[in-house]
Short mmCIF file of C-alpha atoms in Angstrom, two decimals:
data_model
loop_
_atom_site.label_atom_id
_atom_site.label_comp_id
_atom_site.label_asym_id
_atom_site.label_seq_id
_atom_site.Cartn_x
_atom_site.Cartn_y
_atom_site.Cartn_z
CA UNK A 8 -30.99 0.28 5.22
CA UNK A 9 -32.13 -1.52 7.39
CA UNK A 10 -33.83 -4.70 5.67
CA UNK A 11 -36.85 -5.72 7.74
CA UNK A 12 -35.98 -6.45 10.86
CA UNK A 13 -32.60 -6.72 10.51
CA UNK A 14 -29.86 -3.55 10.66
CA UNK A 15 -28.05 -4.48 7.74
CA UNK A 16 -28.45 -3.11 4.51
CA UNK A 17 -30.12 -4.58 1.22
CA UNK A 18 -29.83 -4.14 -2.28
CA UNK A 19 -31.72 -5.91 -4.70
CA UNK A 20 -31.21 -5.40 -8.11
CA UNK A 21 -32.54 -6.24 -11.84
CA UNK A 22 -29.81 -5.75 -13.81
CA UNK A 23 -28.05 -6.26 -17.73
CA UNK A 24 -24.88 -8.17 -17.94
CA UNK A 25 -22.26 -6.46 -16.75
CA UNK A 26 -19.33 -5.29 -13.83
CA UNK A 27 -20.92 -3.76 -10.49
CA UNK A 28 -19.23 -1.90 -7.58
CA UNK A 29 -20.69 -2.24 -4.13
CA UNK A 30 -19.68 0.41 -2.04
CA UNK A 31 -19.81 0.10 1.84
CA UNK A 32 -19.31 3.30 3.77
CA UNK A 33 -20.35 4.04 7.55
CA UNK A 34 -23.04 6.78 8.80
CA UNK A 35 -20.22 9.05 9.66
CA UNK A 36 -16.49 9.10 8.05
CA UNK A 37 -14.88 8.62 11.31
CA UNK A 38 -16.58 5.43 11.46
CA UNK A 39 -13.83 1.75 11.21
CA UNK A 40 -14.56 -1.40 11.69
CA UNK A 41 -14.57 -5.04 9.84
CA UNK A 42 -17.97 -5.70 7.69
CA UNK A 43 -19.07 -8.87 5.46
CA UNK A 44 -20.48 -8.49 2.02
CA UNK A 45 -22.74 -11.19 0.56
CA UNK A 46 -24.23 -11.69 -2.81
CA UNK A 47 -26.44 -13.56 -5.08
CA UNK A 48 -26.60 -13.61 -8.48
CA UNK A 49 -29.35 -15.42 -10.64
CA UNK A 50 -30.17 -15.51 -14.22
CA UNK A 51 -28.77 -15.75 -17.41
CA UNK A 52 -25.84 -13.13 -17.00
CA UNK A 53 -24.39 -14.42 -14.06
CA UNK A 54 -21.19 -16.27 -13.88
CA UNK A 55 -19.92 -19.19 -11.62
CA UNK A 56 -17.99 -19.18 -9.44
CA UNK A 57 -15.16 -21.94 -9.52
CA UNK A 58 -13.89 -21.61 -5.78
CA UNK A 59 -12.04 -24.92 -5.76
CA UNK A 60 -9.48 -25.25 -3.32
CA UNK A 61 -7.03 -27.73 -2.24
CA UNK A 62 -5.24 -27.19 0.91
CA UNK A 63 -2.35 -29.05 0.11
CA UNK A 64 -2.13 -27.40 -3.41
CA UNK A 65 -0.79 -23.54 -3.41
CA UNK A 66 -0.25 -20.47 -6.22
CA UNK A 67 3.35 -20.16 -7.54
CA UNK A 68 4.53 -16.64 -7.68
CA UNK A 69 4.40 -14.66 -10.27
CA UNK A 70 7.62 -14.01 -12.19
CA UNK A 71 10.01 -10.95 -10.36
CA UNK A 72 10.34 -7.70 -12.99
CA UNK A 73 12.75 -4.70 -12.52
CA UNK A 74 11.55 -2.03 -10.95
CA UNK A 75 9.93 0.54 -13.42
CA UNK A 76 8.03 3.38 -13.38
CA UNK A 77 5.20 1.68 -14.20
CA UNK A 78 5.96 0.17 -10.65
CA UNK A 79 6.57 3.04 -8.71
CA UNK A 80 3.05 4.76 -10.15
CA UNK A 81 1.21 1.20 -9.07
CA UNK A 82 2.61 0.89 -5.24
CA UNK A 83 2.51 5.24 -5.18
CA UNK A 84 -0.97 4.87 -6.07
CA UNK A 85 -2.05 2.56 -3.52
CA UNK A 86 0.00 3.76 -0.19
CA UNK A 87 -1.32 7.57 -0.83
CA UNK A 88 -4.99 6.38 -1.15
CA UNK A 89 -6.85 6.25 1.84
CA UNK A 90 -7.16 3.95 4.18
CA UNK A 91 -10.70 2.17 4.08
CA UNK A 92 -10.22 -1.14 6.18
CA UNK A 93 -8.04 -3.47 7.99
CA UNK A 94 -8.30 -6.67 9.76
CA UNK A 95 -6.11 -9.62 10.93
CA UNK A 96 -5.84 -12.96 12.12
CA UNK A 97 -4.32 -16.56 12.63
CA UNK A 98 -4.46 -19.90 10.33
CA UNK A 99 -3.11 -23.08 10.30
CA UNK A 100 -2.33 -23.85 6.49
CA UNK A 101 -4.36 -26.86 6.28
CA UNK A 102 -7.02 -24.50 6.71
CA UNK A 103 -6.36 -21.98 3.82
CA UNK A 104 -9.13 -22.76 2.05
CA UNK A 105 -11.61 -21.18 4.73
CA UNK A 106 -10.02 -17.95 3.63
CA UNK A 107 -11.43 -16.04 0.64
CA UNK A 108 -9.86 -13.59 -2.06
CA UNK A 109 -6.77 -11.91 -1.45
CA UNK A 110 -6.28 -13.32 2.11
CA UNK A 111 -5.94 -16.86 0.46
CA UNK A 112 -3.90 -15.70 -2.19
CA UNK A 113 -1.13 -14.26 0.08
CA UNK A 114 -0.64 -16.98 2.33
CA UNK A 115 -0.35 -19.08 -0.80
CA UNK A 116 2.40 -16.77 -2.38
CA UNK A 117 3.84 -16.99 1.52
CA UNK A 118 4.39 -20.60 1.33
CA UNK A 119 5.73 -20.61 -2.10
CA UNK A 120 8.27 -17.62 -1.52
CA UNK A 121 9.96 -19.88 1.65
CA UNK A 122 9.40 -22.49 -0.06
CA UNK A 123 11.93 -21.28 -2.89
CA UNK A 124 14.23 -20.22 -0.44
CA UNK A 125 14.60 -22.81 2.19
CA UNK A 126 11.72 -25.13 2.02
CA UNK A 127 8.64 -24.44 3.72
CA UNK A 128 8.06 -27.88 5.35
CA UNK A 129 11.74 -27.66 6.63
CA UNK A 130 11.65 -23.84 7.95
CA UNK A 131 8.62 -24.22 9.76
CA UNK A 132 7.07 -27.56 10.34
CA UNK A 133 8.86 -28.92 13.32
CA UNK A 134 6.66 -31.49 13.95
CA UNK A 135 5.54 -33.34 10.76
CA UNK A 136 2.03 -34.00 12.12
CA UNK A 137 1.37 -30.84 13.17
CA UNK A 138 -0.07 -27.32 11.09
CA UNK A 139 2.03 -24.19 10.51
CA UNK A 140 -0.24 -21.07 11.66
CA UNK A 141 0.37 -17.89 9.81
CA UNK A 142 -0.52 -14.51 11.29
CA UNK A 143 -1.86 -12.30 8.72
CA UNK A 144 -2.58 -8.18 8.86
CA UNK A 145 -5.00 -6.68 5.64
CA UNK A 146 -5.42 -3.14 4.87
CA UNK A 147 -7.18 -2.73 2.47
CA UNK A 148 -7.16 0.91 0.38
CA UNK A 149 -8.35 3.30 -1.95
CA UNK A 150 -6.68 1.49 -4.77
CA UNK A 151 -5.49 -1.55 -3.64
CA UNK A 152 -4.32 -3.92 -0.70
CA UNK A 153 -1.11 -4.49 1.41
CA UNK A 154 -1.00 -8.04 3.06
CA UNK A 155 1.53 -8.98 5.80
CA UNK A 156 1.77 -12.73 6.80
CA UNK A 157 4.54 -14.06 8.95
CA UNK A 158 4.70 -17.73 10.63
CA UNK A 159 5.11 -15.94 14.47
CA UNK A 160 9.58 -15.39 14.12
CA UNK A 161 11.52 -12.17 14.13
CA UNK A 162 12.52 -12.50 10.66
CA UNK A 163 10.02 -14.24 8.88
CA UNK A 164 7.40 -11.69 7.67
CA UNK A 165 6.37 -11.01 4.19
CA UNK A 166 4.44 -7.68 3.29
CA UNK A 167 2.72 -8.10 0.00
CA UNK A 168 1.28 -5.09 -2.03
CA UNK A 169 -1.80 -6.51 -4.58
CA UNK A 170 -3.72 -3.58 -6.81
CA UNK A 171 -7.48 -3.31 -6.81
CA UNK A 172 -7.53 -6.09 -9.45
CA UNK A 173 -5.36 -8.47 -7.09
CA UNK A 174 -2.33 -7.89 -9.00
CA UNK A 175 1.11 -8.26 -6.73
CA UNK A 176 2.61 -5.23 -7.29
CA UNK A 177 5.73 -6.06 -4.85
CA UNK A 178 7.13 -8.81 -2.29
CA UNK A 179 9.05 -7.06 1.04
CA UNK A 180 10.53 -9.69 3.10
CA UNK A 181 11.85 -8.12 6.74
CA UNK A 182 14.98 -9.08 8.16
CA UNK A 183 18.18 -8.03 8.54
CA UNK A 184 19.10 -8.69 4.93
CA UNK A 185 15.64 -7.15 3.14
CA UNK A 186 14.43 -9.33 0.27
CA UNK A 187 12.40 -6.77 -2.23
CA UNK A 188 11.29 -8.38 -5.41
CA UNK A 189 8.77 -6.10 -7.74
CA UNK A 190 6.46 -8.30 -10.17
CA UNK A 191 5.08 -4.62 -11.82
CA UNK A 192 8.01 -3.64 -14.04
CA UNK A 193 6.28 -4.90 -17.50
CA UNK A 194 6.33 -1.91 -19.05
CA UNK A 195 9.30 0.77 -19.30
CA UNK A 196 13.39 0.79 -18.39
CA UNK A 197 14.36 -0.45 -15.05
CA UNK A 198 15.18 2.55 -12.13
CA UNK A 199 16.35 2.07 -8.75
CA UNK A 200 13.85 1.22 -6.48
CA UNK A 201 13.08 2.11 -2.80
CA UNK A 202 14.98 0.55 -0.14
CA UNK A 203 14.04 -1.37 3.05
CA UNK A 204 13.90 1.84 5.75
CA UNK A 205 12.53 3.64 2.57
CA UNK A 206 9.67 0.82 2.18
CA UNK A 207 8.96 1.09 6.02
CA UNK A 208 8.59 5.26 5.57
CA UNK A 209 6.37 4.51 2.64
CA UNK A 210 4.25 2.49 4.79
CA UNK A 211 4.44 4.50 7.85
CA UNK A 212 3.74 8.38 6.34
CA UNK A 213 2.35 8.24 3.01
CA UNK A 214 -1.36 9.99 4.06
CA UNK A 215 -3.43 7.82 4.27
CA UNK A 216 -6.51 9.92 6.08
CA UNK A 217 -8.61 12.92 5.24
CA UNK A 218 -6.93 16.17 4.99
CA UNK A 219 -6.61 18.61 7.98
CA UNK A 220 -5.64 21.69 6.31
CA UNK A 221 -4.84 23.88 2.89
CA UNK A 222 -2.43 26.77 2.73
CA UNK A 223 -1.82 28.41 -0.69
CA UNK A 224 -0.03 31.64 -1.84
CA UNK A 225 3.66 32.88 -3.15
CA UNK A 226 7.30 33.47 -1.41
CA UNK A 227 10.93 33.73 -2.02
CA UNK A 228 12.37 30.36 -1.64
CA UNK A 229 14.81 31.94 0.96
CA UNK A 230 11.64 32.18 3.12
CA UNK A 231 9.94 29.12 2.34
CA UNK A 232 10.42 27.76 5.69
CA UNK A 233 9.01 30.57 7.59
CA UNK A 234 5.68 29.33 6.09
CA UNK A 235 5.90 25.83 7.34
CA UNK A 236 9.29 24.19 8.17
CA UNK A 237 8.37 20.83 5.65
CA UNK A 238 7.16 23.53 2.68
CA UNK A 239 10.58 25.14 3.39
CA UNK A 240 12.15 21.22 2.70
CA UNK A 241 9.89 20.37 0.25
CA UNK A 242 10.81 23.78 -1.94
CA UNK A 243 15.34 23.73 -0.89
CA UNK A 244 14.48 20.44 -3.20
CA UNK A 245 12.69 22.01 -5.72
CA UNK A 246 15.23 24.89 -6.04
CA UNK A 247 18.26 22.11 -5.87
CA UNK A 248 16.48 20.28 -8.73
CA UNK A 249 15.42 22.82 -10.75
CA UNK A 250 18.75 25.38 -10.04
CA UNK A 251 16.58 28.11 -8.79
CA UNK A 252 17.79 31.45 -6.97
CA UNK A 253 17.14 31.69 -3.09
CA UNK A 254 15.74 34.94 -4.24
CA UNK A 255 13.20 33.43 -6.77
CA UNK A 256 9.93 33.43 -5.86
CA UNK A 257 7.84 30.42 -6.04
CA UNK A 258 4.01 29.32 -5.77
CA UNK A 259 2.97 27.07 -3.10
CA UNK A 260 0.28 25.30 -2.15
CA UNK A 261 -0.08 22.38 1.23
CA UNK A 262 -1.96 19.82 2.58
CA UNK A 263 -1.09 18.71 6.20
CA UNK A 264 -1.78 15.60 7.12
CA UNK A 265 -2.31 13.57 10.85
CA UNK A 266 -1.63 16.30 12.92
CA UNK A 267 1.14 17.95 10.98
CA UNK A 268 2.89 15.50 10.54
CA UNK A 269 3.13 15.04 7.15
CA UNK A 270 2.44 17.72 4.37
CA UNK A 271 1.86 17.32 0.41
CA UNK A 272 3.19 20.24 -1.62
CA UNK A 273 2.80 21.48 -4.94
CA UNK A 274 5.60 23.74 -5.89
CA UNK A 275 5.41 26.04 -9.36
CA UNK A 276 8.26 28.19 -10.83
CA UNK A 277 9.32 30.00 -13.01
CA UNK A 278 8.09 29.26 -17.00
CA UNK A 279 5.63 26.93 -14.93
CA UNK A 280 7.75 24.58 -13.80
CA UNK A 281 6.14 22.26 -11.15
CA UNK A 282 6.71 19.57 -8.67
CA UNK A 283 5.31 17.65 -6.46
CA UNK A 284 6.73 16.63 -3.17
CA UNK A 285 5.13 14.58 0.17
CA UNK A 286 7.52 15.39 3.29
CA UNK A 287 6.99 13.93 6.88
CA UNK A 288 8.40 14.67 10.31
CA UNK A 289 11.19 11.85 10.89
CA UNK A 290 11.57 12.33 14.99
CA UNK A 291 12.43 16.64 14.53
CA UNK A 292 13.94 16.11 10.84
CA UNK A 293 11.15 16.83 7.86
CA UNK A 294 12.76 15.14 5.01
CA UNK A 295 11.24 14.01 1.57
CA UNK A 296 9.76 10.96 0.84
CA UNK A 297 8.38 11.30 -2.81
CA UNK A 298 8.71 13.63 -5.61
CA UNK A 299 6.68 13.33 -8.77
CA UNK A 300 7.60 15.99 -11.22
CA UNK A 301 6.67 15.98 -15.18
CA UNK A 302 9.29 13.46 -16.17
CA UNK A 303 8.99 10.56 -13.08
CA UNK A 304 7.88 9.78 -9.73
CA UNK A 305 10.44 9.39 -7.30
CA UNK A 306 10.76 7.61 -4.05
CA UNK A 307 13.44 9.84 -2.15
CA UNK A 308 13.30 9.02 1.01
CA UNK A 309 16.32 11.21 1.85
#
């Protein structure tokens, strides 16, 4: 930084055979904005790329699973990460193929999941020899990626959470009738998953941006809220799940979030007994969203 003449960055590297990570950050951590990575890769221990693509030709989804906790770990994992990147844009499908990775992928799994339904051609093609453009929205996170693609009506959007590996985690189709199908349950017994205004909370007030503050000490649950009025939520839970006196005392410690808006808590009582709870500010309500304790993680959303 900065190659030559130019202001963007360089790396060249001899390496073994192996997995790399390339890791773009800005000067300062305030810093946002879209960036392009390009590589090169020559010798022996490189492997090629195969980036066919046919624009009439699209991915099937996978196969829907129950909802697990295997599941509700995965889409926890990425919506509480931090938020690295975003972008967005407008395609006509013919033109799919100018898209790379993920991008591709979801309006694929787009066309497929309407195509189930309804019929793609039929829902959205309304003249035959004209394209269908697709608005898409990427964030892009700590530990994974949450695509939203809809063809420009009320009702036709599709939010798709992928892992870092590109794995779709979960399929959230908005209307007034939600369509949620999970694809992450391989593992473990079913367990009710998170609703529709629960998925948009998720969304909306997991943190997602670098902590503000850290308060730590002891209290009597009774007092809890005198503290902070979302540690006093966050701990009426912990003494309704764990049957604890109002007179108990507890040990606390908070992270506030966006302008106190949104708090993480870690609770411990008595014999050690711990939870962990994320609360947010609904309009003047602070309510719980998740809970992850020693037995589950739980979207509450209450």
């Amino acid at each position: 930084d900065d190659d030559g003449e130019l202001v963007s960055s360089r790396i060249k590297l001899e390496a073994t055979a192996g997995e790399f990570r390339v890791v773009v950050k800005g000067f300062k951590s305030a810093l946002r904005g879209t960036f392009a990575v390009h590589g090169e890769c020559t010798g022996d221990g490189c492997t090629v790329s195969d980036d066919s693509c046919d624009a009439e030709t699209f991915e099937s989804l996978p196969s829907a699973t129950p909802f697990t906790q295997e599941c509700a770990y995965d889409i926890e994992g990425i919506l509480s990460g931090a938020r690295r990147s975003s972008s967005s844009g407008s395609i006509g499908v013919s033109e799919k193929c100018s898209l790379t990775g993920l991008e591709r992928t979801a309006i694929d799994f787009y066309h497929e999941f309407w195509d189930e339904i309804v019929g793609f051609d039929d829902q959205f093609r309304y003249d035959p020899d004209e394209d269908v453009f697709l608005n898409f929205e990427s964030t892009t996170y700590t530990s994974g990626t949450v695509i939203t693609v809809d063809a420009g009506g009320d009702e036709d959007a599709l939010e798709m959470y992928f892992d870092r590996d590109g794995r779709l985690l979960a399929a959230f189709q908005h209307n007034q009738s939600p369509t949620i199908e999970y694809y992450c349950g391989t593992t473990g017994a079913p367990i009710e998953g998170p609703d529709e205004s629960c998925f948009s909370d998720l969304m909306n007030n997991l943190p997602h941006d670098e902590e503000t503050a850290m308060v730590s000490g002891d209290i009597a649950i009774s007092d809890a809220a005198t503290v902070h009025e979302g540690l006093g939520v966050a701990i009426d839970r912990f003494a309704e799940q764990t049957s604890s006196d109002a007179s108990a005392v507890v040990a606390y410690e908070y992270v506030t979030w966006d302008n106190d808006t949104v708090i993480s808590a870690n609770i411990i009582g008595e014999d050690d007994v711990s939870a962990q709870y994320t609360v947010f500010k609904d309009y003047d309500a602070w309510k719980v969203i998740l809970e992850v304790d020693a037995n589950a993680l739980t979207f509450v959303c209450e």
